[in-house]
CSV table of C-alpha atoms in Angstrom, one decimal:
chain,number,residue,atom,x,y,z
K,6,UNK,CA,18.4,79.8,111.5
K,7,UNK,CA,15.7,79.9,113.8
K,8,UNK,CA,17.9,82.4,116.3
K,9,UNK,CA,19.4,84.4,113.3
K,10,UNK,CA,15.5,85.3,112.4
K,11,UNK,CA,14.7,86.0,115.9
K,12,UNK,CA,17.2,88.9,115.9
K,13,UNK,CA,16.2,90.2,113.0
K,14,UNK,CA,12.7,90.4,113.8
K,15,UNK,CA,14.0,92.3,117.3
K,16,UNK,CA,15.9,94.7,115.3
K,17,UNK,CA,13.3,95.7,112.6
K,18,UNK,CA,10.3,95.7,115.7
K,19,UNK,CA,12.8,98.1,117.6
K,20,UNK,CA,13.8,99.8,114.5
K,21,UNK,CA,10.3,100.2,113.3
K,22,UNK,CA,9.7,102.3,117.3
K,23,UNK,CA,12.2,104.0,116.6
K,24,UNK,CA,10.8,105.3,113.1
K,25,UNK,CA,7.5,106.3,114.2
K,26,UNK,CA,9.2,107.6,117.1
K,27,UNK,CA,11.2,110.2,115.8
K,28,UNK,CA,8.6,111.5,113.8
K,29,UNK,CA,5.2,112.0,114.1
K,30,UNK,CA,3.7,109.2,113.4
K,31,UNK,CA,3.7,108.1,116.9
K,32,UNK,CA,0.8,110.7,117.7
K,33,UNK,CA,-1.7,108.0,115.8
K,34,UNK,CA,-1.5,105.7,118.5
K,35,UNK,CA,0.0,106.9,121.7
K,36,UNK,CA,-0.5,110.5,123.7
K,37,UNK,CA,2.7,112.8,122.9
K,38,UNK,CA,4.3,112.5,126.6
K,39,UNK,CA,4.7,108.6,125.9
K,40,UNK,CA,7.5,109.3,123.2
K,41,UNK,CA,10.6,109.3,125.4
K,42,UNK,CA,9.5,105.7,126.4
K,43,UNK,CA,9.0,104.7,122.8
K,44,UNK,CA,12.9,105.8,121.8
K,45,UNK,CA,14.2,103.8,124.9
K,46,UNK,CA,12.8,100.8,124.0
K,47,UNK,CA,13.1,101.2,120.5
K,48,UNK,CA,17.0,102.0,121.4
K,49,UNK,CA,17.2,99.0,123.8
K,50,UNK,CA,15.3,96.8,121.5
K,51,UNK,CA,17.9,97.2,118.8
K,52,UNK,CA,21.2,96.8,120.7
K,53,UNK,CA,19.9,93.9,122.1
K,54,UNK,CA,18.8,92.7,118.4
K,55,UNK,CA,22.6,93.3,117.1
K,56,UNK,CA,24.1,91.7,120.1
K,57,UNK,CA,22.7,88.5,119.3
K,58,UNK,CA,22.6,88.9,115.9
K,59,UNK,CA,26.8,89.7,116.1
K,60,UNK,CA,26.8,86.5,118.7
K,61,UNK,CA,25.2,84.1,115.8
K,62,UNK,CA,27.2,85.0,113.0
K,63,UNK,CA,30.7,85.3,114.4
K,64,UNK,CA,31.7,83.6,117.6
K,65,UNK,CA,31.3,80.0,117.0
K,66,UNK,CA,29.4,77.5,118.2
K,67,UNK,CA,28.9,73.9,120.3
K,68,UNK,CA,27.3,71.7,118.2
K,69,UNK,CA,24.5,69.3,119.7
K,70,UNK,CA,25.9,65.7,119.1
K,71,UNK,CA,21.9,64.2,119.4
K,72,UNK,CA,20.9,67.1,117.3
K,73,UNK,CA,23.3,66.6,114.4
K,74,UNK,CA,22.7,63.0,115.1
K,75,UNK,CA,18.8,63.7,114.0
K,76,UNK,CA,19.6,65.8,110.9
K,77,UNK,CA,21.7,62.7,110.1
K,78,UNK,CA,18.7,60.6,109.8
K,79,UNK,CA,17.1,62.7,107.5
K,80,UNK,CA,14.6,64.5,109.6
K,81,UNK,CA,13.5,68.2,108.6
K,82,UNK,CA,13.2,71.2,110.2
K,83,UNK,CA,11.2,73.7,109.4
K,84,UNK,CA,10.6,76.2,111.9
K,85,UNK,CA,13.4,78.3,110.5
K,86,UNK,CA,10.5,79.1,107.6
K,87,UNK,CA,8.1,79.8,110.1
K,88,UNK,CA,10.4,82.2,112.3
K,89,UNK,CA,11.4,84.4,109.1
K,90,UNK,CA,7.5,84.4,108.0
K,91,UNK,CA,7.1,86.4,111.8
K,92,UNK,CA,9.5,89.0,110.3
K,93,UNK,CA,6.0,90.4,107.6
K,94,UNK,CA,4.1,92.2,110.2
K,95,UNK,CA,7.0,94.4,111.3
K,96,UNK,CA,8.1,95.1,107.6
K,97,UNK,CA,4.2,96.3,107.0
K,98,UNK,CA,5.0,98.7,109.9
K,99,UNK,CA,7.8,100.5,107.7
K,100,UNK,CA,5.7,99.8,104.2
K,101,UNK,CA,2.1,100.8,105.4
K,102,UNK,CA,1.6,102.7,108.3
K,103,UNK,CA,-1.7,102.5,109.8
K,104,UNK,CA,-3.6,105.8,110.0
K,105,UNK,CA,-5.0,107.4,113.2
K,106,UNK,CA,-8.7,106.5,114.0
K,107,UNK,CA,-11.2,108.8,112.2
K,108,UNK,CA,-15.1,108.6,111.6
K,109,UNK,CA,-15.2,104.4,111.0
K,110,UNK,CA,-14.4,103.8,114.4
K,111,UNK,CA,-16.0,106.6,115.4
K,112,UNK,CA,-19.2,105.5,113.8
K,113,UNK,CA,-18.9,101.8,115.6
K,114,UNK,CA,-18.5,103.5,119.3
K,115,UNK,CA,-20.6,105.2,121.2
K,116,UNK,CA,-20.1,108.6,122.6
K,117,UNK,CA,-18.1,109.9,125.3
K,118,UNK,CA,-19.6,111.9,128.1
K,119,UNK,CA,-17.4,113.3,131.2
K,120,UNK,CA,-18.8,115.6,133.8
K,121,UNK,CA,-16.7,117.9,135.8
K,122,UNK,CA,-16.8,119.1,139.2
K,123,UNK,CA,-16.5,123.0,138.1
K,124,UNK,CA,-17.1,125.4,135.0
K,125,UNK,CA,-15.0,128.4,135.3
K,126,UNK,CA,-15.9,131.0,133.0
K,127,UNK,CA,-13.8,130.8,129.6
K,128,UNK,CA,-11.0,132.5,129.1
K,129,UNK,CA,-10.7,136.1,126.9
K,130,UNK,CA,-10.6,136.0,122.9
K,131,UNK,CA,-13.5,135.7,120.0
K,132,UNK,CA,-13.7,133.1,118.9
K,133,UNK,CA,-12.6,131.1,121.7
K,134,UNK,CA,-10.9,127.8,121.4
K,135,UNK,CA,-12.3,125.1,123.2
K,136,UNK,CA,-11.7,121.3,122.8
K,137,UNK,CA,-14.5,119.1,121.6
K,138,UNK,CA,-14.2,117.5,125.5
K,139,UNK,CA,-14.8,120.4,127.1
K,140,UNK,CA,-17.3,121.8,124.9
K,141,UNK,CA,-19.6,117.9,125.4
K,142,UNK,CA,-18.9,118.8,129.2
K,143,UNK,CA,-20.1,122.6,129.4
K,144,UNK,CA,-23.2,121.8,127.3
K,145,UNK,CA,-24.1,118.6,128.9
K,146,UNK,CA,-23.3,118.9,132.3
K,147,UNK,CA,-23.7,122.9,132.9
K,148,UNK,CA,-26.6,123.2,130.6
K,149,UNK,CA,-24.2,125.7,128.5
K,150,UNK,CA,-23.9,128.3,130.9
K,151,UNK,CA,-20.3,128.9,130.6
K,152,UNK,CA,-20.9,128.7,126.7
K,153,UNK,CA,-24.1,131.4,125.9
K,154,UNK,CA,-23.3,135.0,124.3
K,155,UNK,CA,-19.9,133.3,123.2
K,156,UNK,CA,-18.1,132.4,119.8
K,157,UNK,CA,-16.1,129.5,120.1
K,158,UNK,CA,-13.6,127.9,117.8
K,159,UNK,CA,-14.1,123.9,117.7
K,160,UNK,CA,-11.6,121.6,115.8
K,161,UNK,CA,-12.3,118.5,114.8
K,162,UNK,CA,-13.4,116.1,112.3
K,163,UNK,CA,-17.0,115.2,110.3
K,164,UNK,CA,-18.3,111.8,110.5
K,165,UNK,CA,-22.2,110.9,109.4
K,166,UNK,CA,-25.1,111.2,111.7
K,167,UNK,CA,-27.2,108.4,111.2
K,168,UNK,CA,-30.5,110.2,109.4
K,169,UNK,CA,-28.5,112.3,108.1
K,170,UNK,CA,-25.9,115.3,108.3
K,171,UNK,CA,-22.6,115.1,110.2
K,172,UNK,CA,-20.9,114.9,113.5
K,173,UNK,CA,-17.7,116.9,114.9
K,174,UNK,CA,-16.0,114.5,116.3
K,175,UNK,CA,-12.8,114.0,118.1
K,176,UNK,CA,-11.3,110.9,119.5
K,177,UNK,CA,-10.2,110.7,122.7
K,178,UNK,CA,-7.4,108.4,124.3
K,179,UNK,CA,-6.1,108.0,128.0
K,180,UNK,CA,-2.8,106.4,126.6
K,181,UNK,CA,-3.0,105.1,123.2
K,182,UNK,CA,-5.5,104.7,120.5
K,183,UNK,CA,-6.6,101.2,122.3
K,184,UNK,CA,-9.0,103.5,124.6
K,185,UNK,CA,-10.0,105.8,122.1
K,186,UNK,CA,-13.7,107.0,122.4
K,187,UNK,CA,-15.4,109.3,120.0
K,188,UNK,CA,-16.7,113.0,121.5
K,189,UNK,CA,-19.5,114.0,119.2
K,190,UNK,CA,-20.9,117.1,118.4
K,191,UNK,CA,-24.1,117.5,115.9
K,192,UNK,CA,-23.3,120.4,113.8
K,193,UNK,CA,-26.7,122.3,112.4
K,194,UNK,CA,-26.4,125.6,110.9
K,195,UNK,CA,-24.3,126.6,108.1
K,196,UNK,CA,-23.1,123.3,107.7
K,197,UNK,CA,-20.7,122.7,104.3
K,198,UNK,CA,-22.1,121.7,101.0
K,199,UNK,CA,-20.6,118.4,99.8
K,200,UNK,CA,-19.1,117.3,103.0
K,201,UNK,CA,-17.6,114.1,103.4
K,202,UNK,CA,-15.8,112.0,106.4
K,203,UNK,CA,-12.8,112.3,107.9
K,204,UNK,CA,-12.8,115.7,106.4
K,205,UNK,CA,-11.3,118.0,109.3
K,206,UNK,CA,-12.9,121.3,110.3
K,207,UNK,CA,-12.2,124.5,112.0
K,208,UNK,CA,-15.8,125.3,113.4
K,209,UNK,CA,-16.4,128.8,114.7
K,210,UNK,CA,-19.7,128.6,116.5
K,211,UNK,CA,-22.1,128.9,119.0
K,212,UNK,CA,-24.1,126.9,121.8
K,213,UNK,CA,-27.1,125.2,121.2
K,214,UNK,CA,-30.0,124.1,123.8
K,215,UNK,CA,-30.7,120.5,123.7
K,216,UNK,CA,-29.3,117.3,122.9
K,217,UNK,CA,-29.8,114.6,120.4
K,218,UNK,CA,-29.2,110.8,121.5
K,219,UNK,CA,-26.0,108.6,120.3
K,220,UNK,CA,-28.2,105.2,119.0
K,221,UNK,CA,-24.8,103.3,119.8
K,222,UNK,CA,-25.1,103.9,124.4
K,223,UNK,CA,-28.1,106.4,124.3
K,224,UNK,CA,-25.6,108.8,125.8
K,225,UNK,CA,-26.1,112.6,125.0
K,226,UNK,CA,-24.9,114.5,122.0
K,227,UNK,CA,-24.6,118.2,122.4
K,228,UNK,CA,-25.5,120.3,119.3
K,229,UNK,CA,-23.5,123.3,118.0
K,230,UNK,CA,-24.9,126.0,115.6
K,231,UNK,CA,-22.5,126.6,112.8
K,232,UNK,CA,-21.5,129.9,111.4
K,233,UNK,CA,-18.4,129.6,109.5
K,234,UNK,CA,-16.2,126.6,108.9
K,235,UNK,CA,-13.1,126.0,107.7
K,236,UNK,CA,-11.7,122.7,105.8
K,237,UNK,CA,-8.0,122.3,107.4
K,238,UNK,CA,-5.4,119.5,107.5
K,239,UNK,CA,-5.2,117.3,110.1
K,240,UNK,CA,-3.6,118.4,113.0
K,241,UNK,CA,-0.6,116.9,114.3
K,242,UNK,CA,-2.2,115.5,117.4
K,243,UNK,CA,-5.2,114.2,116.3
K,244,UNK,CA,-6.4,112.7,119.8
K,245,UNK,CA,-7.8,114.8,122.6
């Protein structure tokens, strides 16, 4: 029994990588160039799982003499129980699938600060897009030089400023949503009415001087002024 349920819980983990896989999904937890390795694995995961499965159910077996010897004597085994209990987790993977980080985590991390060695002037267009990363960088780091006398076009999504009003925020992940680190921006200006969190925005605005101070690592928070924004549905990759 104990083998039978260890195959099974093979196949549904790699069937369950192969679900998010395929779809979307897999953008709430891993960058998007990491999906080729998810379908392999999921793919190798699952042949393996109905190899063994095939090799437990239909080729026979040697029986343990000792073993059937023990059974004999009335002793009980109940790791079979145990094994199929292990099968739960992967079942909530296909039942409830976790959502991408948003403003909780955001609100328990500290913010992310990355300096560059260069600011080349942004490219053509009004409003410009710029990520939430770059934006942090230019007003931090280059003292928004690259950024004056331009609109830009900010995506992202509000979670609450302690004291008050809201953050654009963006999470940030090297690999998957393990490393994830918040970029926050304090939005001032014509800020929404009746805002709440994890609402995502499409912020067209401008540079602010000065910076206010993340409580969580005392790291700087660049502000933004506000002139229109735009409730939208969460984008597809959510992570920087």
């Amino acid at each position: 029994m104990i083998s039978e349920a260890r195959s099974v819980l093979l196949l549904l983990f790699g069937g369950a990588l192969l679900r998010i896989s395929l779809s979307d999904v897999y953008l709430r937890y891993v960058k998007a160039g990491v999906r080729p390795l998810l379908i392999a694995a999921g793919a190798i995961l699952v042949v393996i799982a109905l190899v063994t499965l095939f090799r437990e159910l239909f080729q026979p077996r040697t029986h343990d003499h000792d073993h059937d010897e023990g059974d004999a004597h009335g002793h009980k085994h109940g790791g079979g129980v145990v094994a199929w209990l292990l099968v739960l987790p992967v079942l909530a993977i296909f039942l409830i699938g976790p959502p991408a980080l948003g403003s909780y985590a955001a609100g328990r991390t500290g913010t992310a600060v990355a300096a560059k060695s260069q600011y080349p002037p942004l490219p053509a267009g009004n409003p410009v897009p710029v990520t939430l990363l770059d934006y942090a960088s230019r007003a931090i780091w280059d003292q928004g030089l690259s950024l004056n006398s331009r609109h830009l076009l900010l995506t992202g999504f509000a979670s609450p400023r302690p004291g008050g009003g809201f953050y654009l925020t963006r999470m940030v992940i090297t690999c998957c949503a393990a490393d994830a680190l918040p970029i926050k921006i304090e939005m001032r200006g014509n800020v929404p009415d009746g805002l709440s969190a994890n609402t995502w925005l499409n912020v067209v605005g401008t540079y602010v001087p000065g910076t206010d101070v993340d409580p969580l690592n005392r790291q700087p928070i660049p502000f933004v002024s506000v002139a229109s924004a735009k409730r939208i549905a969460a984008p597809e990759e959510v992570y920087e």
